[in-house]
GROMACS .gro file of N, CA and C in nm:
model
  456
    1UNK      N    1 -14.358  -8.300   2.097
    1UNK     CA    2 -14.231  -8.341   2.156
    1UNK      C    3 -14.217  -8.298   2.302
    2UNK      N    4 -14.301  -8.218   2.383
    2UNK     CA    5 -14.298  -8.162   2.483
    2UNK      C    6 -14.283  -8.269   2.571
    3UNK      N    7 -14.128  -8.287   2.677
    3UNK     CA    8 -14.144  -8.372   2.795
    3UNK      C    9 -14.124  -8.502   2.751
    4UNK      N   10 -14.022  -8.500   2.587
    4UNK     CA   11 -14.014  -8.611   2.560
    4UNK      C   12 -13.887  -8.664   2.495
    5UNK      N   13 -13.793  -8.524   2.477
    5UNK     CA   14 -13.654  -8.536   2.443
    5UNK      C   15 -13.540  -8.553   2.589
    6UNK      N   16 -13.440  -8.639   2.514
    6UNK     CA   17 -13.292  -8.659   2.589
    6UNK      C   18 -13.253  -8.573   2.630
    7UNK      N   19 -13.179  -8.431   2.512
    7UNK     CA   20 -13.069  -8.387   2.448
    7UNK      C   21 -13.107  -8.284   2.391
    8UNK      N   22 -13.109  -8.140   2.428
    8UNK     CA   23 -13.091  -8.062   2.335
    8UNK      C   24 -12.938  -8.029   2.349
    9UNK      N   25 -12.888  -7.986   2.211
    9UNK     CA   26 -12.812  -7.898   2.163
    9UNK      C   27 -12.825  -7.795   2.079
   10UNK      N   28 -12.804  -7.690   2.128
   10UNK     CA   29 -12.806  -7.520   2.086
   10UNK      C   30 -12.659  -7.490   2.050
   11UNK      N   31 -12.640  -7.413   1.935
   11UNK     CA   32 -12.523  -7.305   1.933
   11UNK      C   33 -12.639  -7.205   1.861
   12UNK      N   34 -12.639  -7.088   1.947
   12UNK     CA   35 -12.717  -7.016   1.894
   12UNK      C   36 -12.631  -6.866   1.885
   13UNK      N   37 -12.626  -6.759   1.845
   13UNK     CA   38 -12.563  -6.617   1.844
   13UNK      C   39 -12.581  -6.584   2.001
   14UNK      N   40 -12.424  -6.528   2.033
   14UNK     CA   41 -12.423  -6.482   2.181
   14UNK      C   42 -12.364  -6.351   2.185
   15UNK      N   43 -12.311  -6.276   2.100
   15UNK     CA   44 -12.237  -6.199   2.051
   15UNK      C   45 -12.294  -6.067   2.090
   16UNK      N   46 -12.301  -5.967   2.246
   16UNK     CA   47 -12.379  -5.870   2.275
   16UNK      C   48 -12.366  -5.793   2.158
   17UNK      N   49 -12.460  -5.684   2.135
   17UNK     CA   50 -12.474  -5.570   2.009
   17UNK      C   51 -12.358  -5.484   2.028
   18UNK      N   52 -12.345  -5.435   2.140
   18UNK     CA   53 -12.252  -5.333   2.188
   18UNK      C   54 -12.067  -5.384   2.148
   19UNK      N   55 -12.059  -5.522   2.105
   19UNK     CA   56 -11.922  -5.564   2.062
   19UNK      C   57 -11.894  -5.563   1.918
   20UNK      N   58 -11.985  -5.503   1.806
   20UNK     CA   59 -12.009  -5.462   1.722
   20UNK      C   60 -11.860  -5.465   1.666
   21UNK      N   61 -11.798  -5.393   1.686
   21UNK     CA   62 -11.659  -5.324   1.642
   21UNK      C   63 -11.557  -5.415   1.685
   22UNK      N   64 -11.554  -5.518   1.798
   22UNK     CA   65 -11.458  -5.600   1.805
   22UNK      C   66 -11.461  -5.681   1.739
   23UNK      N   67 -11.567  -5.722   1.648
   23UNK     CA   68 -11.557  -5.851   1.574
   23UNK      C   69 -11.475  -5.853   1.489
   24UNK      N   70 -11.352  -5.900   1.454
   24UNK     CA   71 -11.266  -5.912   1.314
   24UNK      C   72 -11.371  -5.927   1.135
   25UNK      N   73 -11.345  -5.759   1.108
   25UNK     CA   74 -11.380  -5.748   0.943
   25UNK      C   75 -11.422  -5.905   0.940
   26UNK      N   76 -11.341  -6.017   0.853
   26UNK     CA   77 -11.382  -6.115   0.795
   26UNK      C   78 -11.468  -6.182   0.835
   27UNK      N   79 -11.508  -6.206   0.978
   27UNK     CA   80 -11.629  -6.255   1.046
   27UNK      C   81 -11.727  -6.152   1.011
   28UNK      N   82 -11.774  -6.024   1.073
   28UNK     CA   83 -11.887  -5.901   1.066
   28UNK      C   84 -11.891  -5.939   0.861
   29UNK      N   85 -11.835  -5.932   0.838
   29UNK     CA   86 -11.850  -5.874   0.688
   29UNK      C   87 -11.909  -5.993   0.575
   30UNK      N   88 -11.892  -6.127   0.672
   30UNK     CA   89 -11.915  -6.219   0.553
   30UNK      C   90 -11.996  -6.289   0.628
   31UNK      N   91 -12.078  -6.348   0.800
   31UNK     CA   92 -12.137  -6.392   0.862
   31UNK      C   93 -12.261  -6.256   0.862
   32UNK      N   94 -12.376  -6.345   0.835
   32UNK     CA   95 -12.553  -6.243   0.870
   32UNK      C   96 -12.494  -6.209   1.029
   33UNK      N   97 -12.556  -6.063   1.020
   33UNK     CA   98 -12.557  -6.036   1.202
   33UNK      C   99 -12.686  -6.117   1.265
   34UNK      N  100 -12.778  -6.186   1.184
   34UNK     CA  101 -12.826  -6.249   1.272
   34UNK      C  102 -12.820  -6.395   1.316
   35UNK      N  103 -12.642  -6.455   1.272
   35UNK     CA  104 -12.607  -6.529   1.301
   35UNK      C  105 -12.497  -6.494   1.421
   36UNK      N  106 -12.475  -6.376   1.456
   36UNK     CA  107 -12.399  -6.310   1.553
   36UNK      C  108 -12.418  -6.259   1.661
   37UNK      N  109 -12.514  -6.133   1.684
   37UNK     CA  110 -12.597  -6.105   1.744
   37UNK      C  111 -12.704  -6.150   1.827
   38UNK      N  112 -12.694  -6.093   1.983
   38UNK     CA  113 -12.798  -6.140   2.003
   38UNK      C  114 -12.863  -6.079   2.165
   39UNK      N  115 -12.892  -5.964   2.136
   39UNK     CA  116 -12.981  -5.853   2.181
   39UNK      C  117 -12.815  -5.779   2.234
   40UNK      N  118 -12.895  -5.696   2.362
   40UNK     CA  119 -12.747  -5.647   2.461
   40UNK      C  120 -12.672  -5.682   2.512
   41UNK      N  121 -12.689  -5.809   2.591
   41UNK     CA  122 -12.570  -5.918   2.675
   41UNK      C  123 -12.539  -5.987   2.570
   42UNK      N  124 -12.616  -6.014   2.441
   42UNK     CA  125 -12.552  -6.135   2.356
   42UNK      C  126 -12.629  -6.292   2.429
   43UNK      N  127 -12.729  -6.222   2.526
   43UNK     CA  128 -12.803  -6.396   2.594
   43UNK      C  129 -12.965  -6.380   2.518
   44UNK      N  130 -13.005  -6.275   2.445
   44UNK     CA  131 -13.119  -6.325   2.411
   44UNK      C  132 -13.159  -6.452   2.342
   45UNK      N  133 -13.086  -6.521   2.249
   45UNK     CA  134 -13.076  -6.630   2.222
   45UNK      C  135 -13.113  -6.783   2.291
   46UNK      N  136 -12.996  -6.757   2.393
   46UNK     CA  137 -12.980  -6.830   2.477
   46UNK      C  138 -13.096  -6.826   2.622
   47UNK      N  139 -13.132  -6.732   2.592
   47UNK     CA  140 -13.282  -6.705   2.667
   47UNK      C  141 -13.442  -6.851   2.646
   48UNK      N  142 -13.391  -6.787   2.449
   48UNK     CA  143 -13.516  -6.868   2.447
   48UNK      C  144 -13.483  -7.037   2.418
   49UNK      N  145 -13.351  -7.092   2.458
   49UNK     CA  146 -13.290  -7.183   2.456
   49UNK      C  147 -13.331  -7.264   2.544
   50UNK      N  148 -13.295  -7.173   2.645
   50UNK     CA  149 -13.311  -7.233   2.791
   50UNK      C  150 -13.507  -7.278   2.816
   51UNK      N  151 -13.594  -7.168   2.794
   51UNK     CA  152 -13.732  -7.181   2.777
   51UNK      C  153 -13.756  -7.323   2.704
   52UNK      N  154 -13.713  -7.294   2.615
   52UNK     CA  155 -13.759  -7.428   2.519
   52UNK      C  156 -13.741  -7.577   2.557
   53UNK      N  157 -13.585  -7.556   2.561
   53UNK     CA  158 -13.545  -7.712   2.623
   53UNK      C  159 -13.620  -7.764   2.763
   54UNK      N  160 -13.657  -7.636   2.822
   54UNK     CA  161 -13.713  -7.689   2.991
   54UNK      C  162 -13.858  -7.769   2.922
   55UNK      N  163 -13.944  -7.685   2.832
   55UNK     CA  164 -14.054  -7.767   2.775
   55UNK      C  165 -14.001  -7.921   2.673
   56UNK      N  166 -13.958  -7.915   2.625
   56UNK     CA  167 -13.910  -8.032   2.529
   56UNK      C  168 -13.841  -8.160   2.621
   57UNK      N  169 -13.726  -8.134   2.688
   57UNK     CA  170 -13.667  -8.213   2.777
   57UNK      C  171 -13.789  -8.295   2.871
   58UNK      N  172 -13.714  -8.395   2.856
   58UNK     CA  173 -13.804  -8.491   2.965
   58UNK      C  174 -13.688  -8.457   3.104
   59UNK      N  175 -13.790  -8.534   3.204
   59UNK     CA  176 -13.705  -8.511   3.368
   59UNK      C  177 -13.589  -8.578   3.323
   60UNK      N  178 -13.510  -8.509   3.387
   60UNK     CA  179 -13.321  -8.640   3.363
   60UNK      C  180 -13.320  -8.558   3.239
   61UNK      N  181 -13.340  -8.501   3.128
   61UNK     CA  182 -13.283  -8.490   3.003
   61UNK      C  183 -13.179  -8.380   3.003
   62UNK      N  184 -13.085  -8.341   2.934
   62UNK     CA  185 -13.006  -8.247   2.900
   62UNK      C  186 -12.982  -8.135   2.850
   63UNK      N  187 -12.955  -8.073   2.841
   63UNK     CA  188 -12.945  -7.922   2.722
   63UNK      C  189 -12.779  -7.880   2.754
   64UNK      N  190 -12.724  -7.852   2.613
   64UNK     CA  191 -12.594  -7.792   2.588
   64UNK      C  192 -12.575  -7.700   2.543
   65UNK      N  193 -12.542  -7.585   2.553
   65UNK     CA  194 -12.547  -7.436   2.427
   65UNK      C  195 -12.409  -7.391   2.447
   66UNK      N  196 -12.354  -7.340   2.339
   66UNK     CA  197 -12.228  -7.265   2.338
   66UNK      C  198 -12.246  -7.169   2.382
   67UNK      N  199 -12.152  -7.046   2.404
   67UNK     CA  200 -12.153  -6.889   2.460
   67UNK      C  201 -12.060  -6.819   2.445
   68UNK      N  202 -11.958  -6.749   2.442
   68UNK     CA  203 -11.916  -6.663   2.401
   68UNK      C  204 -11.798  -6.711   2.576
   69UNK      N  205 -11.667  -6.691   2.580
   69UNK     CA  206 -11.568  -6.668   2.700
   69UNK      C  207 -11.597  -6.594   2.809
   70UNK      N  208 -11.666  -6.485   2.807
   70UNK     CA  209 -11.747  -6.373   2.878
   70UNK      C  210 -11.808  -6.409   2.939
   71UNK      N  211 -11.867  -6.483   2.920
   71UNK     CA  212 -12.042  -6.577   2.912
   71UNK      C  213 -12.046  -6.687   3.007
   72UNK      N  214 -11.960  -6.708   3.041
   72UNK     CA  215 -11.899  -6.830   3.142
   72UNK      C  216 -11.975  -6.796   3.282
   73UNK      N  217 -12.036  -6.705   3.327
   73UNK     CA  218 -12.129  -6.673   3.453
   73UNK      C  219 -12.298  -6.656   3.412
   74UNK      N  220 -12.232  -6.585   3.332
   74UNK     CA  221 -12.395  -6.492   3.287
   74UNK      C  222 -12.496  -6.644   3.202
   75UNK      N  223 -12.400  -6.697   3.138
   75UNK     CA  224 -12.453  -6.796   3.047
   75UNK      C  225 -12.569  -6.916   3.139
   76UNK      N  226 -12.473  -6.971   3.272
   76UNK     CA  227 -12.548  -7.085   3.331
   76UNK      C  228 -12.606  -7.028   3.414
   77UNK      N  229 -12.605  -6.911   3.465
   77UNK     CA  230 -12.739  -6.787   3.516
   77UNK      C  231 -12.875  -6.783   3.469
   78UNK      N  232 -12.880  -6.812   3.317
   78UNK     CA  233 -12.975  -6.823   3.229
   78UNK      C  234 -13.068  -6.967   3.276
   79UNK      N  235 -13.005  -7.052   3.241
   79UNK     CA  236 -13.064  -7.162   3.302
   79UNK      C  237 -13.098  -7.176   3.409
   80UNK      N  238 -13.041  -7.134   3.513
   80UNK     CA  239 -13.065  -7.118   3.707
   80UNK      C  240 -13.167  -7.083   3.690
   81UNK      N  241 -13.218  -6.920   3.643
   81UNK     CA  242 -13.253  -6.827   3.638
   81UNK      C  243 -13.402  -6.900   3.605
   82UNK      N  244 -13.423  -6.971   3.503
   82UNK     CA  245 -13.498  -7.042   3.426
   82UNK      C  246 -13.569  -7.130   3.513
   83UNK      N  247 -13.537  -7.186   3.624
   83UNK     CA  248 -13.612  -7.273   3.709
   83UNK      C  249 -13.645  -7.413   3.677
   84UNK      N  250 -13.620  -7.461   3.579
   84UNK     CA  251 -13.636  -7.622   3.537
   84UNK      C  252 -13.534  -7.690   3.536
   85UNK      N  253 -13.416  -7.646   3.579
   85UNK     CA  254 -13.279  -7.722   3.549
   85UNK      C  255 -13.255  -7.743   3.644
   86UNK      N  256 -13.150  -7.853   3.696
   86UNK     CA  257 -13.028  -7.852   3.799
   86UNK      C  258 -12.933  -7.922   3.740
   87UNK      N  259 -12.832  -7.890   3.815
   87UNK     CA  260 -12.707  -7.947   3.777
   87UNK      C  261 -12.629  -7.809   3.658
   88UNK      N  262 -12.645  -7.711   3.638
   88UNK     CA  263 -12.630  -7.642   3.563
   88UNK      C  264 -12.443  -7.591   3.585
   89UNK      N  265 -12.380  -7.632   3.511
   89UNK     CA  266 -12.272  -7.608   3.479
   89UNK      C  267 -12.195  -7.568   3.378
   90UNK      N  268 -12.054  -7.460   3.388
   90UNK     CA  269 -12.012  -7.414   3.250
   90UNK      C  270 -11.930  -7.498   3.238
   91UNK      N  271 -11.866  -7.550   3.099
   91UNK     CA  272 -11.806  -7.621   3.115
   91UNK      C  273 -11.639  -7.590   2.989
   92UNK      N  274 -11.561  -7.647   3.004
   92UNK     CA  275 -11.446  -7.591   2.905
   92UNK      C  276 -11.445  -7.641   2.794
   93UNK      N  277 -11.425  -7.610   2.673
   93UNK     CA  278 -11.354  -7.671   2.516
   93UNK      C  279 -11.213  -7.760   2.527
   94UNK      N  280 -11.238  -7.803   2.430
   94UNK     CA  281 -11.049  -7.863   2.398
   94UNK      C  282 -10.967  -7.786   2.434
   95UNK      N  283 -10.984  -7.645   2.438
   95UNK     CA  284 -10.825  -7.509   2.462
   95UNK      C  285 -10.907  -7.487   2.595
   96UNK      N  286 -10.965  -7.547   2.681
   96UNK     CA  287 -10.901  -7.526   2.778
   96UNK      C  288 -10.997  -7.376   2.835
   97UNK      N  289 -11.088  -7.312   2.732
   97UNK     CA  290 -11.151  -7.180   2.779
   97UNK      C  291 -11.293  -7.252   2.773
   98UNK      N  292 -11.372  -7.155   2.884
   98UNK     CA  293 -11.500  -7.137   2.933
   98UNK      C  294 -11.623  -7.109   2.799
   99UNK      N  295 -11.686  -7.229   2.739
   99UNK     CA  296 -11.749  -7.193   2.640
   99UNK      C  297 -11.894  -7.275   2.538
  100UNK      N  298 -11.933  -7.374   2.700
  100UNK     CA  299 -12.062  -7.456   2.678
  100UNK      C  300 -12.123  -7.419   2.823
  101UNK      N  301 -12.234  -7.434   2.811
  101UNK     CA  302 -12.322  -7.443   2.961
  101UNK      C  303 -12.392  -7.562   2.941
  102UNK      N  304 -12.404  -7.704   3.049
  102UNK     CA  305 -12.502  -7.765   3.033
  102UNK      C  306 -12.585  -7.793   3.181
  103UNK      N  307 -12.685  -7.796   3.156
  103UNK     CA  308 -12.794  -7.835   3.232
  103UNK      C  309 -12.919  -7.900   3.257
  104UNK      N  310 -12.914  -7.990   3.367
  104UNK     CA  311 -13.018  -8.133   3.355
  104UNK      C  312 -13.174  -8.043   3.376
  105UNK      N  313 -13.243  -8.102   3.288
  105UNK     CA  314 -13.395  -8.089   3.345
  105UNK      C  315 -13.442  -8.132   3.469
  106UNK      N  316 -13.480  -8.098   3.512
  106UNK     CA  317 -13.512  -8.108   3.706
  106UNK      C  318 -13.620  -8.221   3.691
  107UNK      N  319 -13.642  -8.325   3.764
  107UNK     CA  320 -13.724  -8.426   3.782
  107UNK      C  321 -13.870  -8.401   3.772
  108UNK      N  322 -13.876  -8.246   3.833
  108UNK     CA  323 -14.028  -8.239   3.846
  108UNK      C  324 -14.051  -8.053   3.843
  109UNK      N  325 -14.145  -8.046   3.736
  109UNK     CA  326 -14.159  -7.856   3.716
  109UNK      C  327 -14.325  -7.869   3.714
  110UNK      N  328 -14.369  -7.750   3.786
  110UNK     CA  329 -14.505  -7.750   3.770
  110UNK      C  330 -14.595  -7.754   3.666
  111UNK      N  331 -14.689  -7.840   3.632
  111UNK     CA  332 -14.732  -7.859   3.550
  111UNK      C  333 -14.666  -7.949   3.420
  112UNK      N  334 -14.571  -8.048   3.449
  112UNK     CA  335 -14.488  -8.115   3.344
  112UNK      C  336 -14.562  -8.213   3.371
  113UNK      N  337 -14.584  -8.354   3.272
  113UNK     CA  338 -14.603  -8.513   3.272
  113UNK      C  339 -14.474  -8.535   3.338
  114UNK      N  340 -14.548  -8.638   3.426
  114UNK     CA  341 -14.440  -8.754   3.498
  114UNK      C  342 -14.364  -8.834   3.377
  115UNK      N  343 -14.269  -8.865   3.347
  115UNK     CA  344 -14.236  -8.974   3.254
  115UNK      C  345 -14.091  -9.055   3.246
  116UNK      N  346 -14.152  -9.168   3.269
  116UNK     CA  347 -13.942  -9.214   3.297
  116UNK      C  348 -13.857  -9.193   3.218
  117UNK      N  349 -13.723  -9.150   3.227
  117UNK     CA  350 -13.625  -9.106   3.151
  117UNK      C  351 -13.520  -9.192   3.137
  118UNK      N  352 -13.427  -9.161   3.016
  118UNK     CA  353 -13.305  -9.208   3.080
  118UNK      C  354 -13.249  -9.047   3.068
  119UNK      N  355 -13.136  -9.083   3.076
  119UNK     CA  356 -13.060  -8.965   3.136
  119UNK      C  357 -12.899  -9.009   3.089
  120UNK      N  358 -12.786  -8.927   2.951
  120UNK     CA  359 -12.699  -8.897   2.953
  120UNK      C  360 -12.607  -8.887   3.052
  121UNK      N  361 -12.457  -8.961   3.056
  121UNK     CA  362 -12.372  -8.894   3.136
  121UNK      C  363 -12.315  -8.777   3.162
  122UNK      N  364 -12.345  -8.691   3.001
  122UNK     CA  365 -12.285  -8.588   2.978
  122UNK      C  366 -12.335  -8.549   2.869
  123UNK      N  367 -12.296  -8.424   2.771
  123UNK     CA  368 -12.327  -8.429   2.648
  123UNK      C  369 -12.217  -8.378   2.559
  124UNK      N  370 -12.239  -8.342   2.415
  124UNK     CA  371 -12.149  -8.364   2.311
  124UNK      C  372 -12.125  -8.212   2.364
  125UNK      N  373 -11.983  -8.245   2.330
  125UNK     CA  374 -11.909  -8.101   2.339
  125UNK      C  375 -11.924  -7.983   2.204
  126UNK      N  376 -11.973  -8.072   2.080
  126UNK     CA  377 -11.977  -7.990   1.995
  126UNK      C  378 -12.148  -7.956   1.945
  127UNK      N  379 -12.192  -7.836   1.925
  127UNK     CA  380 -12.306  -7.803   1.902
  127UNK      C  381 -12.336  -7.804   1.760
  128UNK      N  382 -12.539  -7.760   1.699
  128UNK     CA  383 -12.574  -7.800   1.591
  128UNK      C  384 -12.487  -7.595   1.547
  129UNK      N  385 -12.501  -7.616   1.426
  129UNK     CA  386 -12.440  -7.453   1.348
  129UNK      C  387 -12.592  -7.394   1.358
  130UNK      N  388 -12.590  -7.251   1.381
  130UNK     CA  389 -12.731  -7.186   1.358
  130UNK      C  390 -12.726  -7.074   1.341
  131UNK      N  391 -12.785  -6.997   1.255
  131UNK     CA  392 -12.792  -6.868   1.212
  131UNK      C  393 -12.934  -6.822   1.214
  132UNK      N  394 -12.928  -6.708   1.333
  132UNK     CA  395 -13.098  -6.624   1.328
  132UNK      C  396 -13.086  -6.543   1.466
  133UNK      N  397 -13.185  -6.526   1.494
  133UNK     CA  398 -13.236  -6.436   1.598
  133UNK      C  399 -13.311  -6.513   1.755
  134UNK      N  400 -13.326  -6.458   1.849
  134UNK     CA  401 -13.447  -6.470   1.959
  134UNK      C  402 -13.567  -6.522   1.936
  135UNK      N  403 -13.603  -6.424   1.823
  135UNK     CA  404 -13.731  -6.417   1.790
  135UNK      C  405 -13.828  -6.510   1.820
  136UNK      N  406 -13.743  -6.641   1.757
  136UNK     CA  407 -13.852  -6.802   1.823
  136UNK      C  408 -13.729  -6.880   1.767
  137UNK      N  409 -13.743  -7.003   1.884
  137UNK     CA  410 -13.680  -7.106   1.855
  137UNK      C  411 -13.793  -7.251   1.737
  138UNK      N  412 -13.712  -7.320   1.652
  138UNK     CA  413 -13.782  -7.417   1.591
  138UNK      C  414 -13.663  -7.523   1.600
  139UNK      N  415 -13.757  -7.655   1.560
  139UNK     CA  416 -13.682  -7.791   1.585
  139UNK      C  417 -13.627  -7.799   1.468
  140UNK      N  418 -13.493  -7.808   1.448
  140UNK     CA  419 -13.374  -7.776   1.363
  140UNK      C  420 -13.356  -7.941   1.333
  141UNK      N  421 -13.346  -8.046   1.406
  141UNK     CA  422 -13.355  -8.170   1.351
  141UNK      C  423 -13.399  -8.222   1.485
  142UNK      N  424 -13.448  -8.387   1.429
  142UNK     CA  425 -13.486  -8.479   1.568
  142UNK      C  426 -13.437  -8.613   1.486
  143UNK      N  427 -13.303  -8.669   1.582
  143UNK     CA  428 -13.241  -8.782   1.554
  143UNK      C  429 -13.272  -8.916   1.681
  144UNK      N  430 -13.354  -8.969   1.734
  144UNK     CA  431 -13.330  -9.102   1.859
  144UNK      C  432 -13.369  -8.989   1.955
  145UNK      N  433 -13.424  -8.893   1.952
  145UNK     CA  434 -13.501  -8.824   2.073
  145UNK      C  435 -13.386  -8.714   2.054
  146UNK      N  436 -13.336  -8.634   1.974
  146UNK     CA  437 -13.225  -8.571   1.996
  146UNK      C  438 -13.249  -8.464   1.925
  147UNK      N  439 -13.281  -8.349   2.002
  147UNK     CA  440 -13.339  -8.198   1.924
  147UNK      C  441 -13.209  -8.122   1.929
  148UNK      N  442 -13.216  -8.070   1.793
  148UNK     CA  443 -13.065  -7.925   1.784
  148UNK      C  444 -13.183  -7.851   1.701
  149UNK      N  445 -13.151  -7.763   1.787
  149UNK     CA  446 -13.212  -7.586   1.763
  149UNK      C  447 -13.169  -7.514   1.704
  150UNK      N  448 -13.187  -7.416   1.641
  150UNK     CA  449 -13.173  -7.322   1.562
  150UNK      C  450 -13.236  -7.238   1.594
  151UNK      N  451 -13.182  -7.136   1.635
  151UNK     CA  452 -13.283  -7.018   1.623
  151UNK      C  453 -13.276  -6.873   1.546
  152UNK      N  454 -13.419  -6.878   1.506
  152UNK     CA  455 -13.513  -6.835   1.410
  152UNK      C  456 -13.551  -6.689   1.423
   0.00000   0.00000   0.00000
């Protein structure tokens, strides 16, 4: 699939370790922490999000991940940070708070296939559900060129 998807969508755990104690009982107590968690900032996740989609995405293609309110800087940092994107923006929910990042795959990364794209106006505001860790990302489904992640 490398250099050959639209669209990723990620909701992956953003939840730093150190917020442990703010989480409301009924969430901590009945959600896996490794659907919560996710290293010290809560971006390891979203680390290997960003990695992945830059390989998978074709030029022009998309990537969307949820993040945590906090996360609204640090989150599309990740992607900057990452070097295959532009256009990298946070963007708001229905209420109005800071809580998707999306960002286009850059036309051209060293060592990628050339390949014509199309290219989304935007993407879905709502992400795939995922419960796990950093550890490694896997292809959670593929619908019309359309990868949601999970990570594993």
């Amino acid at each position: 699939l490398d250099g050959t998807v639209d669209l990723v969508i990620a909701n992956p755990p953003y939840v730093p370790l150190e917020s442990f104690d703010g989480i409301p009982a009924e969430v901590r107590d009945h959600e896996p922490a490794l659907a919560l968690f996710s290293g010290a900032d809560g971006l390891d996740a979203l680390r290997v999000v960003a990695t992945v989609a830059a390989r998978l995405l074709k030029p022009g293609g998309w990537v969307c991940a949820e993040h945590a309110e906090l996360q609204h800087e640090s989150a599309p940092a990740v992607f900057a940070r990452q070097g295959g994107f532009v256009a990298v923006h946070d963007q708001r929910d229905y209420n109005d708070r800071p809580r998707f990042v999306t960002a286009r795959r850059a036309a051209a990364m060293p060592g990628a296939p050339r390949l014509a794209c199309w290219a989304p106006d935007g993407c879905a505001r709502n992400g795939s559900s995922s419960t796990g860790t950093a550890a490694r990302a896997r292809m959670y489904g593929l619908l019309n060129s359309v990868v949601l992640l999970e990570i594993v």
